[in-house]
Each structure stands twice: as structure tokens, then as C-alpha cells.
Short mmCIF file of C-alpha atoms in Angstrom, two decimals:
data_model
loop_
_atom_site.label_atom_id
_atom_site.label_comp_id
_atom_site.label_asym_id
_atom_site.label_seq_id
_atom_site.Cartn_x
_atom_site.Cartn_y
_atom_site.Cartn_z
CA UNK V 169 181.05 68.35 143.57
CA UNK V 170 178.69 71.25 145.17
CA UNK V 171 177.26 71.17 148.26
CA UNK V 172 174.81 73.73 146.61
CA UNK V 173 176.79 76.50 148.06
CA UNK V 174 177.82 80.10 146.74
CA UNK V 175 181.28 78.65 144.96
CA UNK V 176 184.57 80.66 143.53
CA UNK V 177 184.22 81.84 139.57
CA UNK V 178 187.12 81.56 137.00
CA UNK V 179 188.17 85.42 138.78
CA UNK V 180 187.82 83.92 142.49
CA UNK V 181 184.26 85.48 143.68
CA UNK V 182 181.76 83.20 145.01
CA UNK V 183 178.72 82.95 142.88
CA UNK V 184 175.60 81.20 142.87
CA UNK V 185 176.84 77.24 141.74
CA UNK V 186 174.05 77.65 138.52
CA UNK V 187 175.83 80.71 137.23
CA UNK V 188 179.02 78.89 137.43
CA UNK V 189 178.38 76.42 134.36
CA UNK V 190 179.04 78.84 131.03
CA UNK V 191 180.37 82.39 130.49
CA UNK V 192 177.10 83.65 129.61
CA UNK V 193 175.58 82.19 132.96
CA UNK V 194 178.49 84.06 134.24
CA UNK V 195 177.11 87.60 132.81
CA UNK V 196 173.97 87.08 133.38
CA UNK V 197 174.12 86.28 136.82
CA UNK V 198 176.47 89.15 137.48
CA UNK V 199 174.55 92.06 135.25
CA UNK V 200 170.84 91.04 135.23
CA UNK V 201 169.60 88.01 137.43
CA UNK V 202 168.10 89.33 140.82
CA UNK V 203 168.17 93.35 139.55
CA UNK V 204 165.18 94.70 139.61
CA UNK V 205 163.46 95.46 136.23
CA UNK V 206 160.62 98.12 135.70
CA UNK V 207 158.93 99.34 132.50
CA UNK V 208 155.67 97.62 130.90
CA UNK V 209 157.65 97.01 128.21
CA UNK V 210 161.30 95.37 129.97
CA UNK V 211 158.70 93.29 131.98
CA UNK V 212 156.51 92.03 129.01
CA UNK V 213 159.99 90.97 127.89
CA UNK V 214 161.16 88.96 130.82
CA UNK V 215 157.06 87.46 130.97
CA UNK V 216 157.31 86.53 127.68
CA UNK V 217 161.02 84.55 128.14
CA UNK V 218 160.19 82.93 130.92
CA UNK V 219 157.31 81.06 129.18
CA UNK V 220 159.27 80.45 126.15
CA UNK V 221 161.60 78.57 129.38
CA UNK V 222 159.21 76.36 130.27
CA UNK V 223 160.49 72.83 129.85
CA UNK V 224 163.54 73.99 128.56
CA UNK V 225 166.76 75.15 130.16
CA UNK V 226 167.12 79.42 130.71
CA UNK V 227 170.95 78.76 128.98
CA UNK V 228 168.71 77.89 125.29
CA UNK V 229 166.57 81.31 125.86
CA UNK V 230 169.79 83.55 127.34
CA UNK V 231 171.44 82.81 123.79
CA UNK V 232 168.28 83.35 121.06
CA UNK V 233 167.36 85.96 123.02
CA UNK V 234 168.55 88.63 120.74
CA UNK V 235 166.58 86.36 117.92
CA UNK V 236 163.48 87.03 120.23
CA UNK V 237 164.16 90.71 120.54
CA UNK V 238 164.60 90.96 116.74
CA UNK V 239 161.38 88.81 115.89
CA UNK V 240 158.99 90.29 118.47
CA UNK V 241 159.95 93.73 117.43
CA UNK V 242 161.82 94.95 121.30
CA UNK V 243 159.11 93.23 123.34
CA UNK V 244 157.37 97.05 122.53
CA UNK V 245 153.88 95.68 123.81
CA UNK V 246 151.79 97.93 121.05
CA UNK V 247 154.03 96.78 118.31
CA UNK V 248 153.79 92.72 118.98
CA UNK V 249 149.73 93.41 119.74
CA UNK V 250 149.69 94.66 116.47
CA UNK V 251 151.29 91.34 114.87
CA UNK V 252 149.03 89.74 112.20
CA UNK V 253 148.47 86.28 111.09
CA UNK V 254 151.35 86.65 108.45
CA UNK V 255 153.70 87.65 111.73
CA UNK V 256 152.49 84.59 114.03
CA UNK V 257 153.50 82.48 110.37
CA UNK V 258 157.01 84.44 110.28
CA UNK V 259 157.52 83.53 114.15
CA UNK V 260 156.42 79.83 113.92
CA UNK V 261 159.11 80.06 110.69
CA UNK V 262 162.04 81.68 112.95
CA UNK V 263 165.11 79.48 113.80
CA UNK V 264 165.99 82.20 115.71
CA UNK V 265 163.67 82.16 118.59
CA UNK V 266 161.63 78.43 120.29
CA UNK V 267 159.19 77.46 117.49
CA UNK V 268 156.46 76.55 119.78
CA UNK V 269 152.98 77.54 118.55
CA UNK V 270 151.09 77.82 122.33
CA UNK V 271 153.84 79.83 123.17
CA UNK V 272 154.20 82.06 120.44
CA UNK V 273 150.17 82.67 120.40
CA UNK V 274 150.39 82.92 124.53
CA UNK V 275 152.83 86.20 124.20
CA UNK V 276 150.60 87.74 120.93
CA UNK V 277 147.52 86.98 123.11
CA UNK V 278 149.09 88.50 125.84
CA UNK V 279 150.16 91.19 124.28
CA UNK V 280 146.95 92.18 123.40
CA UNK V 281 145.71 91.92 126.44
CA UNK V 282 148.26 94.27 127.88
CA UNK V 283 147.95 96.94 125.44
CA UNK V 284 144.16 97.59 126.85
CA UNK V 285 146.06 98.07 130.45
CA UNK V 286 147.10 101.73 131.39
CA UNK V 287 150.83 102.58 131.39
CA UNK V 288 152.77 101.22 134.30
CA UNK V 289 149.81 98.95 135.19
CA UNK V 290 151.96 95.92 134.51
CA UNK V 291 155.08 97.45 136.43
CA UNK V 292 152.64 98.19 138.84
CA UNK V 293 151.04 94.49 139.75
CA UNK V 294 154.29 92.69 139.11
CA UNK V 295 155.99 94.82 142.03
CA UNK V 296 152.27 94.89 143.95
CA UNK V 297 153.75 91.18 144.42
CA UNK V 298 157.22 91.43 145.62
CA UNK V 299 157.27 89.73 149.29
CA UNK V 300 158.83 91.60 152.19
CA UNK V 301 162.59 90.94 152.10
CA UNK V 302 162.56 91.31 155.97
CA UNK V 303 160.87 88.19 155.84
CA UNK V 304 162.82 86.09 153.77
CA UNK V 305 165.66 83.63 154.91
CA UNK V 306 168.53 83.73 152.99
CA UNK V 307 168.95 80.71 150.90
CA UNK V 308 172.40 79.38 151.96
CA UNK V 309 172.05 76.49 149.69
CA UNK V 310 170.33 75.81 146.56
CA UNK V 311 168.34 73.45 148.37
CA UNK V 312 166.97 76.86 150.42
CA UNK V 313 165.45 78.15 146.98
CA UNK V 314 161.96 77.50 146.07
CA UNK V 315 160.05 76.75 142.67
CA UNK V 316 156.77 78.65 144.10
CA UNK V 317 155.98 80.91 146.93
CA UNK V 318 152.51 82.35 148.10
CA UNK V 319 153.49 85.42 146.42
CA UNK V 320 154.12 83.56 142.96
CA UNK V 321 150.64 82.37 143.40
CA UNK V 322 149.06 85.28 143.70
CA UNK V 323 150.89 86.96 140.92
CA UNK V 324 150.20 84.00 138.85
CA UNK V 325 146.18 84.33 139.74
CA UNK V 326 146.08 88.30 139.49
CA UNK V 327 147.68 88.04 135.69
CA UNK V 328 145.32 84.89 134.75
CA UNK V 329 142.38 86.77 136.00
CA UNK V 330 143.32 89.74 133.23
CA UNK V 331 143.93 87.79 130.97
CA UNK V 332 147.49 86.58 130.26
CA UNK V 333 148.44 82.82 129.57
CA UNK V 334 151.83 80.83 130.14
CA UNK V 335 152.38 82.84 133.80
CA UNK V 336 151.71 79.83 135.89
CA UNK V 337 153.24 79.50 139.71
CA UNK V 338 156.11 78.42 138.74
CA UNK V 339 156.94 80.77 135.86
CA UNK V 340 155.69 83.89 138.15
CA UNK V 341 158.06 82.70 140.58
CA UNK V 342 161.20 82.70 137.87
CA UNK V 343 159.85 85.76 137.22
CA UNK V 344 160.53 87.35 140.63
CA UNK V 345 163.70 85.92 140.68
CA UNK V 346 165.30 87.43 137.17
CA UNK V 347 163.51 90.81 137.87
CA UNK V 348 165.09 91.17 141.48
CA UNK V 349 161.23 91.17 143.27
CA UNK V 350 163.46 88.45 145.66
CA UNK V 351 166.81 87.67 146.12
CA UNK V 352 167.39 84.79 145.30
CA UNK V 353 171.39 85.01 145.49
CA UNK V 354 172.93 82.99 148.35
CA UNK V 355 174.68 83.90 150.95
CA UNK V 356 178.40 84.58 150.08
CA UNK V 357 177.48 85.40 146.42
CA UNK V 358 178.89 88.39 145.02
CA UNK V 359 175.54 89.42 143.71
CA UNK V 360 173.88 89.03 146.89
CA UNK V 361 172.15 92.73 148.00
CA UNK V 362 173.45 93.91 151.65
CA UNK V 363 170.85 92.59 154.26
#
């Protein structure tokens, strides 16, 4: 049983114990999970899975999401704020992606809102938000990882207060995380960046 420690994958390099559980965890940890991520477009994306988490466990989104890709046309913000009612039906239809209606309407709404916002104005306040590393501990357990930070907070006011819906505290905070704003990696990981 873990301790909650960085622990030795199926090729011997110590990885975060959550990454540990499937293959794909495995890849995703390894390629994408603390990386940073820039683009309106890439980070719409990554807002738009991590609501579609909510309640549910990242392993069920990692594996539909080339279903989401495919249904919200590339997470291409002017293309999904152009969806019509006959799309939203198509969506809530999909077996392919989470059927949930508020959070299928959440990323059309927000999609709309973000296609009034001037290019790399998302890229731009997601990143305004990324804490000073210098000032982070670094999580030697999974214990040492939190849900929400002040800076998830703030990010999670600034986008409520233009507009967007499902980017609560916590989901902000996941946010960060995936799209390498923190590092979240403990100590001994492989992923871990150089302090």
C-alpha cells in the first residue's frame, strides 16, 4: 500500500502513485499532466474537460476524450459558439462524450462567451493566475496536494465575472494542475520540473 509517495512504474521510474493505476494514466501523466498549455483554443479544451470531470473520475474523460474532440468540433471556440439547438440535441444524443445537459449547455454558453474575448485573452488570464513557483512547497506526498488554492479562487472569480459557468475553485484548481500553471508532481517523480 502507498504512503502517497512518488512510487516505481511497470519501467522502474517513480511516478506520481495516481498515474500508476492504468496505462493511459501512465501517458498522460508522462506527456501532458503538469505541461504547460497555451492557445485560446487548447485551453477552452482543457476548461471544458475539467467540468465534464466534475463528480466523475479524470480516467472516464481521458478515454471519450477523442469522442469530445469529434463532437465539439476541436474545442475551435468560434466553431462550438456557433452550435445550434439541433447540435446541443446531437451532443445530449452522443454516447461518445458525458450526456449531461448543464454541462453540455455550460461549454456552448461558454463558448459564446469567449468568442466576444480578443485572441489570447483567455491564454492571457489563465496564466495572469499561475502562483509563483518560488513559493510553492513541493508536495512530497499526496497528502501535500491541495483541491483549492488562493490562486484557484481568483481564477475561478475572474472567469465567473466574464461570464463562464462550471469553473468553480475546485475545477480552476484541476485546471492549473493539467495545464502545468503548478507543479503538482512530487518529489522523486520523473515528471517533476528541476527546482
Amino acid at each position: 500500500m502507498s504512503d502517497g509517495t512518488a512510487l516505481a512504474g511497470p519501467d522502474g521510474a517513480a511516478r506520481c502513485p495516481w498515474a500508476l493505476s492504468t496505462p493511459d494514466y501512465v501517458t498522460y501523466h508522462d506527456e501532458e499532466w503538469g505541461r504547460p498549455v497555451h492557445g485560446d483554443d487548447a485551453l477552452f479544451e482543457r476548461l471544458s474537460l475539467e467540468a465534464f470531470q466534475s463528480g466523475l473520475s479524470w480516467i472516464t474523460i481521458l478515454r471519450r476524450r477523442p469522442g469530445f474532440r469529434a463532437a465539439f468540433a476541436g474545442f475551435e471556440i468560434a466553431s462550438v459558439a456557433a452550435f445550434t439547438d439541433t447540435d446541443r440535441d446531437r451532443l445530449l444524443a452522443d454516447t461518445g462524450i458525458i450526456r449531461n445537459r448543464a454541462k453540455i449547455d455550460a461549454t456552448l454558453a461558454n463558448a459564446r462567451a469567449l468568442a466576444g474575448w480578443a485572441p489570447g485573452e483567455l491564454d492571457e488570464l489563465i496564466w495572469s493566475h499561475a502562483p509563483d513557483p518560488a513559493g510553492r512547497p513541493v508536495p512530497r506526498t499526496l497528502a501535500d496536494v491541495p483541491a483549492v488554492t488562493a490562486e484557484s479562487t481568483a481564477l475561478s472569480k475572474a472567469l465567473k465575472k466574464k461570464g463562464l459557468r462550471f469553473v468553480g475553485p475546485t475545477t480552476a484548481y484541476a485546471l492549473m494542475q493539467a495545464c502545468g500553471l503548478v507543479d503538482d508532481h512530487l518529489a522523486g517523480c520523473v515528471s517533476r520540473t528541476a527546482a
